Amino acid sequence: MPTKDEIADKIKNSLMDALGVDDDEVVPEATLSGDLGAESIDFLDIVFRLEKAFDIKIPRGELFPENLLTDANFVADGKFTDSGMNELRERMPFADLEEFAENPEVSKFGDLFTVQMISNYIESKVDVED
Amino acid sequence: MRWIWIDKITEFESGRRAKAIKNVSLAEDHLHDHFAGNPVMPNSLIVEGLAQTGGVLVGEYGGFAAGVVLAKLPRAEFYFPAVPGDTLHYTAEVEYIKNDGAMVNGTSYIGGRLQAEMEIIFAQIHDHGAATSLLKPESLAYTMKLLGVFDVDRIVDGRFVLADS
């Protein structure tokens, strides 16, 4: 059973391999796109490396939800609607949505995807040693 | 000139592995500029050759329903240059094939020595859109025929042989 530190190390290695970033860039608050430069295909790569590192299956769209931004029920005038925020809470319980909910602009959506968010997700998928 | 950077596919196992060879020749124009007086096969074309080897593997596995496009090279290492007279032996092994993308590990050997190794990620484009003409499955099938991919087979004990050997 891995400890939180071991999980953090594996996530760090996965992100370093997938994104070609340095050890000291992969800090919990780093955003995948903004700080670490991840682009669309990188998310596929990250998912694969996490699956391999932790020997888990990550269903498509579970860690990085799809089709949210194109649904008019969820997004209007460049912001998530109440129904959109409920959907986010439902689908991304591992993301820190509190601050985002205060001003849920679509343009800030990418900032939810942080190293910490991946840690939260992985810790919800594997047994963690206290 | 056709943008084909492998000469022949020598082994093929659907969804798992493909091998190909590329002969480097001074008859190739680009070697006279790369570099003048010091012909070296560009590493980018070795990447392309391995991507074509892996691309055929990924495309065939999906029944050529999707366009397969080289999307990302997370890692590539080259240990020594390939020069005229060399035969590069490429192997592409599938790491995963998913609906929207795939990854293969590629190696290049010259005379039994590891010359290069890399990870290659492909995007699988299901809605070809503007790129339709470039991604026609028939074009890929034609190229595969040129490369002899339909001439190789797998024998019962798991080894591969050329159909005519």
PDB file of C-alpha atoms in Angstrom:
ATOM      1  CA  MET A   1       0.000   0.000   0.000  1.00  0.00           C
ATOM      2  CA  PRO A   2       1.636   3.294  -1.039  1.00  0.00           C
ATOM      3  CA  THR A   3       2.080   6.276   1.249  1.00  0.00           C
ATOM      4  CA  LYS A   4       1.019   9.765   0.196  1.00  0.00           C
ATOM      5  CA  ASP A   5       4.679  10.594  -0.470  1.00  0.00           C
ATOM      6  CA  GLU A   6       5.074   7.574  -2.733  1.00  0.00           C
ATOM      7  CA  ILE A   7       1.945   8.581  -4.615  1.00  0.00           C
ATOM      8  CA  ALA A   8       3.256  12.129  -4.974  1.00  0.00           C
ATOM      9  CA  ASP A   9       6.580  10.817  -6.328  1.00  0.00           C
ATOM     10  CA  LYS A  10       4.878   8.633  -8.930  1.00  0.00           C
ATOM     11  CA  ILE A  11       2.662  11.505 -10.039  1.00  0.00           C
ATOM     12  CA  LYS A  12       5.710  13.748 -10.281  1.00  0.00           C
ATOM     13  CA  ASN A  13       7.573  11.214 -12.419  1.00  0.00           C
ATOM     14  CA  SER A  14       4.543  10.706 -14.664  1.00  0.00           C
ATOM     15  CA  LEU A  15       4.232  14.454 -15.244  1.00  0.00           C
ATOM     16  CA  MET A  16       7.973  14.889 -15.805  1.00  0.00           C
ATOM     17  CA  ASP A  17       7.924  12.126 -18.431  1.00  0.00           C
ATOM     18  CA  ALA A  18       4.752  13.331 -20.122  1.00  0.00           C
ATOM     19  CA  LEU A  19       5.480  17.050 -20.132  1.00  0.00           C
ATOM     20  CA  GLY A  20       9.266  17.236 -20.094  1.00  0.00           C
ATOM     21  CA  VAL A  21       9.200  19.481 -17.021  1.00  0.00           C
ATOM     22  CA  ASP A  22      11.738  19.624 -14.211  1.00  0.00           C
ATOM     23  CA  ASP A  23      11.384  18.118 -10.780  1.00  0.00           C
ATOM     24  CA  ASP A  24      11.011  21.495  -9.051  1.00  0.00           C
ATOM     25  CA  GLU A  25       8.222  22.639 -11.375  1.00  0.00           C
ATOM     26  CA  VAL A  26       5.863  19.869 -10.299  1.00  0.00           C
ATOM     27  CA  VAL A  27       4.502  21.461  -7.128  1.00  0.00           C
ATOM     28  CA  PRO A  28       0.975  20.810  -5.806  1.00  0.00           C
ATOM     29  CA  GLU A  29      -0.425  24.173  -6.897  1.00  0.00           C
ATOM     30  CA  ALA A  30       1.022  24.021 -10.441  1.00  0.00           C
ATOM     31  CA  THR A  31      -1.657  24.058 -13.131  1.00  0.00           C
ATOM     32  CA  LEU A  32      -1.173  21.508 -15.882  1.00  0.00           C
ATOM     33  CA  SER A  33      -1.805  23.840 -18.796  1.00  0.00           C
ATOM     34  CA  GLY A  34      -0.778  27.228 -17.434  1.00  0.00           C
ATOM     35  CA  ASP A  35       2.310  26.293 -15.439  1.00  0.00           C
ATOM     36  CA  LEU A  36       3.412  22.983 -16.931  1.00  0.00           C
ATOM     37  CA  GLY A  37       2.470  23.651 -20.561  1.00  0.00           C
ATOM     38  CA  ALA A  38       0.164  20.668 -21.117  1.00  0.00           C
ATOM     39  CA  GLU A  39      -1.728  20.605 -24.418  1.00  0.00           C
ATOM     40  CA  SER A  40      -4.578  18.388 -25.575  1.00  0.00           C
ATOM     41  CA  ILE A  41      -2.654  15.225 -26.465  1.00  0.00           C
ATOM     42  CA  ASP A  42      -0.714  15.508 -23.203  1.00  0.00           C
ATOM     43  CA  PHE A  43      -3.833  14.685 -21.210  1.00  0.00           C
ATOM     44  CA  LEU A  44      -4.079  11.323 -22.972  1.00  0.00           C
ATOM     45  CA  ASP A  45      -0.394  10.761 -22.213  1.00  0.00           C
ATOM     46  CA  ILE A  46      -0.784  11.743 -18.553  1.00  0.00           C
ATOM     47  CA  VAL A  47      -3.738   9.383 -18.103  1.00  0.00           C
ATOM     48  CA  PHE A  48      -1.768   6.501 -19.614  1.00  0.00           C
ATOM     49  CA  ARG A  49       1.278   7.119 -17.411  1.00  0.00           C
ATOM     50  CA  LEU A  50      -0.873   7.338 -14.280  1.00  0.00           C
ATOM     51  CA  GLU A  51      -2.645   4.104 -15.207  1.00  0.00           C
ATOM     52  CA  LYS A  52       0.707   2.398 -15.620  1.00  0.00           C
ATOM     53  CA  ALA A  53       2.299   3.892 -12.495  1.00  0.00           C
ATOM     54  CA  PHE A  54      -0.599   2.931 -10.234  1.00  0.00           C
ATOM     55  CA  ASP A  55      -1.856  -0.135 -12.087  1.00  0.00           C
ATOM     56  CA  ILE A  56      -5.362   1.312 -12.330  1.00  0.00           C
ATOM     57  CA  LYS A  57      -7.856   1.999 -15.092  1.00  0.00           C
ATOM     58  CA  ILE A  58      -8.934   5.573 -15.579  1.00  0.00           C
ATOM     59  CA  PRO A  59     -12.147   5.660 -17.640  1.00  0.00           C
ATOM     60  CA  ARG A  60     -12.165   8.243 -20.387  1.00  0.00           C
ATOM     61  CA  GLY A  61     -13.389  11.599 -19.129  1.00  0.00           C
ATOM     62  CA  GLU A  62     -13.198  10.695 -15.445  1.00  0.00           C
ATOM     63  CA  LEU A  63     -10.040  12.591 -14.521  1.00  0.00           C
ATOM     64  CA  PHE A  64     -10.304  15.183 -17.281  1.00  0.00           C
ATOM     65  CA  PRO A  65     -14.036  15.581 -17.980  1.00  0.00           C
ATOM     66  CA  GLU A  66     -15.112  16.174 -21.544  1.00  0.00           C
ATOM     67  CA  ASN A  67     -18.081  17.860 -23.212  1.00  0.00           C
ATOM     68  CA  LEU A  68     -18.789  20.185 -20.308  1.00  0.00           C
ATOM     69  CA  LEU A  69     -17.942  23.413 -22.070  1.00  0.00           C
ATOM     70  CA  THR A  70     -20.057  22.695 -25.128  1.00  0.00           C
ATOM     71  CA  ASP A  71     -23.265  22.011 -23.210  1.00  0.00           C
ATOM     72  CA  ALA A  72     -25.541  25.077 -23.084  1.00  0.00           C
ATOM     73  CA  ASN A  73     -27.106  23.816 -19.853  1.00  0.00           C
ATOM     74  CA  PHE A  74     -23.770  23.977 -18.132  1.00  0.00           C
ATOM     75  CA  VAL A  75     -22.226  27.074 -19.650  1.00  0.00           C
ATOM     76  CA  ALA A  76     -23.796  30.408 -20.534  1.00  0.00           C
ATOM     77  CA  ASP A  77     -22.206  33.783 -21.220  1.00  0.00           C
ATOM     78  CA  GLY A  78     -18.741  32.431 -20.606  1.00  0.00           C
ATOM     79  CA  LYS A  79     -19.564  31.142 -17.132  1.00  0.00           C
ATOM     80  CA  PHE A  80     -20.673  27.891 -15.589  1.00  0.00           C
ATOM     81  CA  THR A  81     -24.357  27.948 -14.683  1.00  0.00           C
ATOM     82  CA  ASP A  82     -25.683  26.607 -11.371  1.00  0.00           C
ATOM     83  CA  SER A  83     -26.481  23.401 -13.150  1.00  0.00           C
ATOM     84  CA  GLY A  84     -22.964  23.389 -14.607  1.00  0.00           C
ATOM     85  CA  MET A  85     -21.449  23.836 -11.152  1.00  0.00           C
ATOM     86  CA  ASN A  86     -23.571  20.969  -9.840  1.00  0.00           C
ATOM     87  CA  GLU A  87     -22.320  18.846 -12.701  1.00  0.00           C
ATOM     88  CA  LEU A  88     -18.730  19.783 -11.841  1.00  0.00           C
ATOM     89  CA  ARG A  89     -19.252  18.874  -8.194  1.00  0.00           C
ATOM     90  CA  GLU A  90     -20.714  15.564  -9.274  1.00  0.00           C
ATOM     91  CA  ARG A  91     -18.026  14.700 -11.769  1.00  0.00           C
ATOM     92  CA  MET A  92     -14.976  16.292 -10.152  1.00  0.00           C
ATOM     93  CA  PRO A  93     -15.269  15.703  -6.409  1.00  0.00           C
ATOM     94  CA  PHE A  94     -11.457  15.589  -6.346  1.00  0.00           C
ATOM     95  CA  ALA A  95     -11.099  19.185  -7.628  1.00  0.00           C
ATOM     96  CA  ASP A  96     -10.975  22.249  -5.420  1.00  0.00           C
ATOM     97  CA  LEU A  97     -14.154  23.925  -6.622  1.00  0.00           C
ATOM     98  CA  GLU A  98     -14.803  26.322  -3.731  1.00  0.00           C
ATOM     99  CA  GLU A  99     -12.784  29.254  -4.988  1.00  0.00           C
ATOM    100  CA  PHE A 100     -13.743  28.583  -8.578  1.00  0.00           C
ATOM    101  CA  ALA A 101     -17.449  28.643  -7.673  1.00  0.00           C
ATOM    102  CA  GLU A 102     -17.175  32.302  -6.624  1.00  0.00           C
ATOM    103  CA  ASN A 103     -16.467  33.343 -10.196  1.00  0.00           C
ATOM    104  CA  PRO A 104     -16.859  30.292 -12.436  1.00  0.00           C
ATOM    105  CA  GLU A 105     -15.539  31.743 -15.676  1.00  0.00           C
ATOM    106  CA  VAL A 106     -14.878  29.221 -18.408  1.00  0.00           C
ATOM    107  CA  SER A 107     -11.527  30.874 -19.035  1.00  0.00           C
ATOM    108  CA  LYS A 108     -10.446  29.868 -15.520  1.00  0.00           C
ATOM    109  CA  PHE A 109     -11.669  26.278 -15.850  1.00  0.00           C
ATOM    110  CA  GLY A 110      -8.224  25.020 -16.848  1.00  0.00           C
ATOM    111  CA  ASP A 111      -6.786  26.267 -13.566  1.00  0.00           C
ATOM    112  CA  LEU A 112      -8.737  23.550 -11.735  1.00  0.00           C
ATOM    113  CA  PHE A 113      -6.423  20.977 -13.252  1.00  0.00           C
ATOM    114  CA  THR A 114      -3.531  21.084 -10.843  1.00  0.00           C
ATOM    115  CA  VAL A 115      -0.977  18.594  -9.575  1.00  0.00           C
ATOM    116  CA  GLN A 116      -2.914  18.562  -6.298  1.00  0.00           C
ATOM    117  CA  MET A 117      -6.103  17.649  -8.157  1.00  0.00           C
ATOM    118  CA  ILE A 118      -4.370  14.612  -9.644  1.00  0.00           C
ATOM    119  CA  SER A 119      -3.136  13.633  -6.160  1.00  0.00           C
ATOM    120  CA  ASN A 120      -6.669  13.872  -4.792  1.00  0.00           C
ATOM    121  CA  TYR A 121      -7.977  11.789  -7.661  1.00  0.00           C
ATOM    122  CA  ILE A 122      -5.339   9.069  -7.307  1.00  0.00           C
ATOM    123  CA  GLU A 123      -5.822   8.927  -3.535  1.00  0.00           C
ATOM    124  CA  SER A 124      -9.515   8.300  -4.190  1.00  0.00           C
ATOM    125  CA  LYS A 125      -8.631   5.390  -6.502  1.00  0.00           C
ATOM    126  CA  VAL A 126      -5.963   3.522  -4.531  1.00  0.00           C
ATOM    127  CA  ASP A 127      -5.610   2.448  -0.928  1.00  0.00           C
ATOM    128  CA  VAL A 128      -3.309   4.857   0.868  1.00  0.00           C
ATOM    129  CA  GLU A 129      -1.151   4.006   3.876  1.00  0.00           C
ATOM    130  CA  ASP A 130      -1.660   6.433   6.764  1.00  0.00           C
TER     131      ASP A 130
ATOM    132  CA  MET B   1       9.033  11.954 -54.114  1.00  0.00           C
ATOM    133  CA  ARG B   2       6.799   9.939 -51.856  1.00  0.00           C
ATOM    134  CA  TRP B   3       6.934  10.632 -48.155  1.00  0.00           C
ATOM    135  CA  ILE B   4       7.743   7.050 -47.261  1.00  0.00           C
ATOM    136  CA  TRP B   5      10.641   6.639 -44.878  1.00  0.00           C
ATOM    137  CA  ILE B   6      10.676   2.886 -44.579  1.00  0.00           C
ATOM    138  CA  ASP B   7      11.596   0.530 -47.396  1.00  0.00           C
ATOM    139  CA  LYS B   8       9.845  -2.629 -46.331  1.00  0.00           C
ATOM    140  CA  ILE B   9       7.857  -4.013 -43.480  1.00  0.00           C
ATOM    141  CA  THR B  10       9.447  -7.300 -42.442  1.00  0.00           C
ATOM    142  CA  GLU B  11       7.301  -8.435 -39.536  1.00  0.00           C
ATOM    143  CA  PHE B  12       3.785  -7.581 -38.528  1.00  0.00           C
ATOM    144  CA  GLU B  13       1.633  -8.731 -35.668  1.00  0.00           C
ATOM    145  CA  SER B  14      -1.687  -6.930 -35.482  1.00  0.00           C
ATOM    146  CA  GLY B  15      -2.050  -4.690 -32.453  1.00  0.00           C
ATOM    147  CA  ARG B  16       1.329  -5.666 -31.029  1.00  0.00           C
ATOM    148  CA  ARG B  17       4.430  -5.166 -33.080  1.00  0.00           C
ATOM    149  CA  ALA B  18       5.797  -4.267 -36.496  1.00  0.00           C
ATOM    150  CA  LYS B  19       9.314  -4.309 -37.854  1.00  0.00           C
ATOM    151  CA  ALA B  20      10.619  -2.459 -40.885  1.00  0.00           C
ATOM    152  CA  ILE B  21      13.898  -1.676 -42.552  1.00  0.00           C
ATOM    153  CA  LYS B  22      15.256   1.523 -44.022  1.00  0.00           C
ATOM    154  CA  ASN B  23      18.328   1.494 -46.229  1.00  0.00           C
ATOM    155  CA  VAL B  24      20.324   4.706 -46.232  1.00  0.00           C
ATOM    156  CA  SER B  25      21.698   5.605 -49.653  1.00  0.00           C
ATOM    157  CA  LEU B  26      23.717   8.429 -51.151  1.00  0.00           C
ATOM    158  CA  ALA B  27      21.112   8.434 -53.923  1.00  0.00           C
ATOM    159  CA  GLU B  28      18.870  10.324 -51.474  1.00  0.00           C
ATOM    160  CA  ASP B  29      19.180  14.000 -52.344  1.00  0.00           C
ATOM    161  CA  HIS B  30      18.840  15.359 -48.860  1.00  0.00           C
ATOM    162  CA  LEU B  31      22.014  13.600 -47.714  1.00  0.00           C
ATOM    163  CA  HIS B  32      24.060  15.895 -49.950  1.00  0.00           C
ATOM    164  CA  ASP B  33      22.948  18.881 -47.923  1.00  0.00           C
ATOM    165  CA  HIS B  34      22.781  17.148 -44.576  1.00  0.00           C
ATOM    166  CA  PHE B  35      25.642  17.741 -44.325  1.00  0.00           C
ATOM    167  CA  ALA B  36      27.868  18.833 -47.218  1.00  0.00           C
ATOM    168  CA  GLY B  37      30.826  16.451 -47.194  1.00  0.00           C
ATOM    169  CA  ASN B  38      29.428  14.606 -44.185  1.00  0.00           C
ATOM    170  CA  PRO B  39      26.230  12.766 -45.118  1.00  0.00           C
ATOM    171  CA  VAL B  40      24.141  11.799 -42.088  1.00  0.00           C
ATOM    172  CA  MET B  41      20.550  10.537 -42.099  1.00  0.00           C
ATOM    173  CA  PRO B  42      18.549  13.254 -40.281  1.00  0.00           C
ATOM    174  CA  ASN B  43      17.281  12.055 -36.923  1.00  0.00           C
ATOM    175  CA  SER B  44      13.913  13.632 -37.705  1.00  0.00           C
ATOM    176  CA  LEU B  45      13.527  11.178 -40.592  1.00  0.00           C
ATOM    177  CA  ILE B  46      14.371   8.282 -38.308  1.00  0.00           C
ATOM    178  CA  VAL B  47      11.532   9.489 -36.096  1.00  0.00           C
ATOM    179  CA  GLU B  48       9.317   9.642 -39.184  1.00  0.00           C
ATOM    180  CA  GLY B  49      10.294   6.112 -40.238  1.00  0.00           C
ATOM    181  CA  LEU B  50       9.500   4.724 -36.808  1.00  0.00           C
ATOM    182  CA  ALA B  51       6.279   6.733 -36.726  1.00  0.00           C
ATOM    183  CA  GLN B  52       5.295   5.216 -40.070  1.00  0.00           C
ATOM    184  CA  THR B  53       6.097   1.728 -38.801  1.00  0.00           C
ATOM    185  CA  GLY B  54       4.019   2.378 -35.678  1.00  0.00           C
ATOM    186  CA  GLY B  55       1.345   4.266 -37.590  1.00  0.00           C
ATOM    187  CA  VAL B  56       0.670   1.278 -39.823  1.00  0.00           C
ATOM    188  CA  LEU B  57       0.338  -0.852 -36.701  1.00  0.00           C
ATOM    189  CA  VAL B  58      -2.161   1.512 -35.095  1.00  0.00           C
ATOM    190  CA  GLY B  59      -4.104   2.138 -38.316  1.00  0.00           C
ATOM    191  CA  GLU B  60      -4.438  -1.540 -39.151  1.00  0.00           C
ATOM    192  CA  TYR B  61      -5.604  -2.389 -35.633  1.00  0.00           C
ATOM    193  CA  GLY B  62      -8.493   0.049 -35.988  1.00  0.00           C
ATOM    194  CA  GLY B  63      -9.416  -1.241 -39.440  1.00  0.00           C
ATOM    195  CA  PHE B  64      -8.229   2.069 -40.957  1.00  0.00           C
ATOM    196  CA  ALA B  65     -11.385   3.731 -39.675  1.00  0.00           C
ATOM    197  CA  ALA B  66      -9.444   6.630 -38.163  1.00  0.00           C
ATOM    198  CA  GLY B  67      -6.700   8.876 -39.421  1.00  0.00           C
ATOM    199  CA  VAL B  68      -3.507   8.210 -37.477  1.00  0.00           C
ATOM    200  CA  VAL B  69      -1.376  11.277 -36.920  1.00  0.00           C
ATOM    201  CA  LEU B  70       1.948  11.636 -35.161  1.00  0.00           C
ATOM    202  CA  ALA B  71       1.039  13.909 -32.261  1.00  0.00           C
ATOM    203  CA  LYS B  72       3.817  13.842 -29.728  1.00  0.00           C
ATOM    204  CA  LEU B  73       7.315  12.569 -29.098  1.00  0.00           C
ATOM    205  CA  PRO B  74       7.715  12.464 -25.330  1.00  0.00           C
ATOM    206  CA  ARG B  75      11.211  10.988 -25.531  1.00  0.00           C
ATOM    207  CA  ALA B  76      13.761  10.309 -28.260  1.00  0.00           C
ATOM    208  CA  GLU B  77      17.416   9.395 -27.849  1.00  0.00           C
ATOM    209  CA  PHE B  78      19.994   8.871 -30.572  1.00  0.00           C
ATOM    210  CA  TYR B  79      23.263   7.117 -29.822  1.00  0.00           C
ATOM    211  CA  PHE B  80      25.193   7.387 -33.087  1.00  0.00           C
ATOM    212  CA  PRO B  81      24.528   8.655 -36.599  1.00  0.00           C
ATOM    213  CA  ALA B  82      23.112   6.612 -39.473  1.00  0.00           C
ATOM    214  CA  VAL B  83      25.188   7.025 -42.644  1.00  0.00           C
ATOM    215  CA  PRO B  84      24.960   5.871 -46.274  1.00  0.00           C
ATOM    216  CA  GLY B  85      25.291   2.104 -46.521  1.00  0.00           C
ATOM    217  CA  ASP B  86      23.582   1.493 -43.202  1.00  0.00           C
ATOM    218  CA  THR B  87      20.406  -0.535 -42.866  1.00  0.00           C
ATOM    219  CA  LEU B  88      18.226   0.645 -40.030  1.00  0.00           C
ATOM    220  CA  HIS B  89      16.118  -2.041 -38.404  1.00  0.00           C
ATOM    221  CA  TYR B  90      13.049  -0.426 -36.903  1.00  0.00           C
ATOM    222  CA  THR B  91      10.755  -2.026 -34.346  1.00  0.00           C
ATOM    223  CA  ALA B  92       7.542  -0.432 -33.128  1.00  0.00           C
ATOM    224  CA  GLU B  93       5.792  -2.068 -30.184  1.00  0.00           C
ATOM    225  CA  VAL B  94       2.354  -1.001 -29.027  1.00  0.00           C
ATOM    226  CA  GLU B  95       2.182   0.401 -25.525  1.00  0.00           C
ATOM    227  CA  TYR B  96      -1.538   1.145 -25.819  1.00  0.00           C
ATOM    228  CA  ILE B  97      -4.185   1.810 -28.442  1.00  0.00           C
ATOM    229  CA  LYS B  98      -7.225   3.779 -27.330  1.00  0.00           C
ATOM    230  CA  ASN B  99     -10.074   5.334 -29.224  1.00  0.00           C
ATOM    231  CA  ASP B 100      -8.530   8.783 -29.382  1.00  0.00           C
ATOM    232  CA  GLY B 101      -4.847   7.989 -29.314  1.00  0.00           C
ATOM    233  CA  ALA B 102      -2.104   5.423 -29.175  1.00  0.00           C
ATOM    234  CA  MET B 103       1.473   5.070 -28.045  1.00  0.00           C
ATOM    235  CA  VAL B 104       4.280   2.910 -29.367  1.00  0.00           C
ATOM    236  CA  ASN B 105       7.848   2.353 -28.246  1.00  0.00           C
ATOM    237  CA  GLY B 106      10.262   2.516 -31.148  1.00  0.00           C
ATOM    238  CA  THR B 107      13.827   1.291 -31.543  1.00  0.00           C
ATOM    239  CA  SER B 108      16.319   1.568 -34.370  1.00  0.00           C
ATOM    240  CA  TYR B 109      19.224  -0.859 -34.678  1.00  0.00           C
ATOM    241  CA  ILE B 110      22.153  -0.772 -37.070  1.00  0.00           C
ATOM    242  CA  GLY B 111      24.276  -3.926 -37.263  1.00  0.00           C
ATOM    243  CA  GLY B 112      22.864  -5.174 -33.979  1.00  0.00           C
ATOM    244  CA  ARG B 113      23.666  -1.943 -32.107  1.00  0.00           C
ATOM    245  CA  LEU B 114      20.925   0.190 -30.616  1.00  0.00           C
ATOM    246  CA  GLN B 115      21.040   3.396 -32.638  1.00  0.00           C
ATOM    247  CA  ALA B 116      17.943   5.192 -31.355  1.00  0.00           C
ATOM    248  CA  GLU B 117      14.944   4.665 -29.110  1.00  0.00           C
ATOM    249  CA  MET B 118      11.833   6.712 -28.573  1.00  0.00           C
ATOM    250  CA  GLU B 119       8.235   6.928 -27.416  1.00  0.00           C
ATOM    251  CA  ILE B 120       5.729   8.026 -30.045  1.00  0.00           C
ATOM    252  CA  ILE B 121       2.155   9.137 -29.417  1.00  0.00           C
ATOM    253  CA  PHE B 122      -0.448   9.221 -32.173  1.00  0.00           C
ATOM    254  CA  ALA B 123      -3.780  10.973 -32.243  1.00  0.00           C
ATOM    255  CA  GLN B 124      -6.572   9.001 -33.899  1.00  0.00           C
ATOM    256  CA  ILE B 125      -8.729  11.361 -35.919  1.00  0.00           C
ATOM    257  CA  HIS B 126     -12.211   9.988 -36.433  1.00  0.00           C
ATOM    258  CA  ASP B 127     -13.636  13.070 -38.096  1.00  0.00           C
ATOM    259  CA  HIS B 128     -11.068  13.683 -40.802  1.00  0.00           C
ATOM    260  CA  GLY B 129     -12.517  17.058 -41.747  1.00  0.00           C
ATOM    261  CA  ALA B 130     -10.171  19.174 -43.819  1.00  0.00           C
ATOM    262  CA  ALA B 131      -7.452  16.559 -43.715  1.00  0.00           C
ATOM    263  CA  THR B 132      -9.576  13.904 -45.400  1.00  0.00           C
ATOM    264  CA  SER B 133      -7.522  13.658 -48.561  1.00  0.00           C
ATOM    265  CA  LEU B 134      -4.325  13.188 -46.573  1.00  0.00           C
ATOM    266  CA  LEU B 135      -5.792  10.540 -44.359  1.00  0.00           C
ATOM    267  CA  LYS B 136      -7.666   8.382 -46.800  1.00  0.00           C
ATOM    268  CA  PRO B 137      -7.510   4.798 -45.579  1.00  0.00           C
ATOM    269  CA  GLU B 138      -7.110   3.642 -49.202  1.00  0.00           C
ATOM    270  CA  SER B 139      -3.925   5.682 -49.481  1.00  0.00           C
ATOM    271  CA  LEU B 140      -2.521   3.982 -46.453  1.00  0.00           C
ATOM    272  CA  ALA B 141      -3.548   0.571 -47.735  1.00  0.00           C
ATOM    273  CA  TYR B 142      -1.800   1.289 -51.039  1.00  0.00           C
ATOM    274  CA  THR B 143       1.353   2.344 -49.227  1.00  0.00           C
ATOM    275  CA  MET B 144       1.198  -0.765 -47.089  1.00  0.00           C
ATOM    276  CA  LYS B 145       1.055  -2.890 -50.203  1.00  0.00           C
ATOM    277  CA  LEU B 146       4.153  -1.135 -51.540  1.00  0.00           C
ATOM    278  CA  LEU B 147       5.901  -1.858 -48.273  1.00  0.00           C
ATOM    279  CA  GLY B 148       5.108  -5.543 -48.487  1.00  0.00           C
ATOM    280  CA  VAL B 149       3.116  -5.625 -45.303  1.00  0.00           C
ATOM    281  CA  PHE B 150       0.722  -8.146 -46.786  1.00  0.00           C
ATOM    282  CA  ASP B 151       3.653 -10.400 -47.640  1.00  0.00           C
ATOM    283  CA  VAL B 152       4.638 -11.103 -44.062  1.00  0.00           C
ATOM    284  CA  ASP B 153       2.989 -13.529 -41.773  1.00  0.00           C
ATOM    285  CA  ARG B 154       3.294 -15.151 -38.430  1.00  0.00           C
ATOM    286  CA  ILE B 155       4.093 -18.834 -38.075  1.00  0.00           C
ATOM    287  CA  VAL B 156       2.671 -21.151 -35.496  1.00  0.00           C
ATOM    288  CA  ASP B 157       5.450 -20.858 -32.919  1.00  0.00           C
ATOM    289  CA  GLY B 158       5.037 -17.094 -32.808  1.00  0.00           C
ATOM    290  CA  ARG B 159       8.013 -16.183 -34.990  1.00  0.00           C
ATOM    291  CA  PHE B 160       7.505 -14.133 -38.089  1.00  0.00           C
ATOM    292  CA  VAL B 161       8.627 -14.998 -41.574  1.00  0.00           C
ATOM    293  CA  LEU B 162       8.544 -13.398 -44.957  1.00  0.00           C
ATOM    294  CA  ALA B 163       5.831 -15.135 -46.925  1.00  0.00           C
ATOM    295  CA  ASP B 164       8.238 -15.945 -49.751  1.00  0.00           C
ATOM    296  CA  SER B 165      11.114 -17.252 -47.585  1.00  0.00           C
TER     297      SER B 165
END
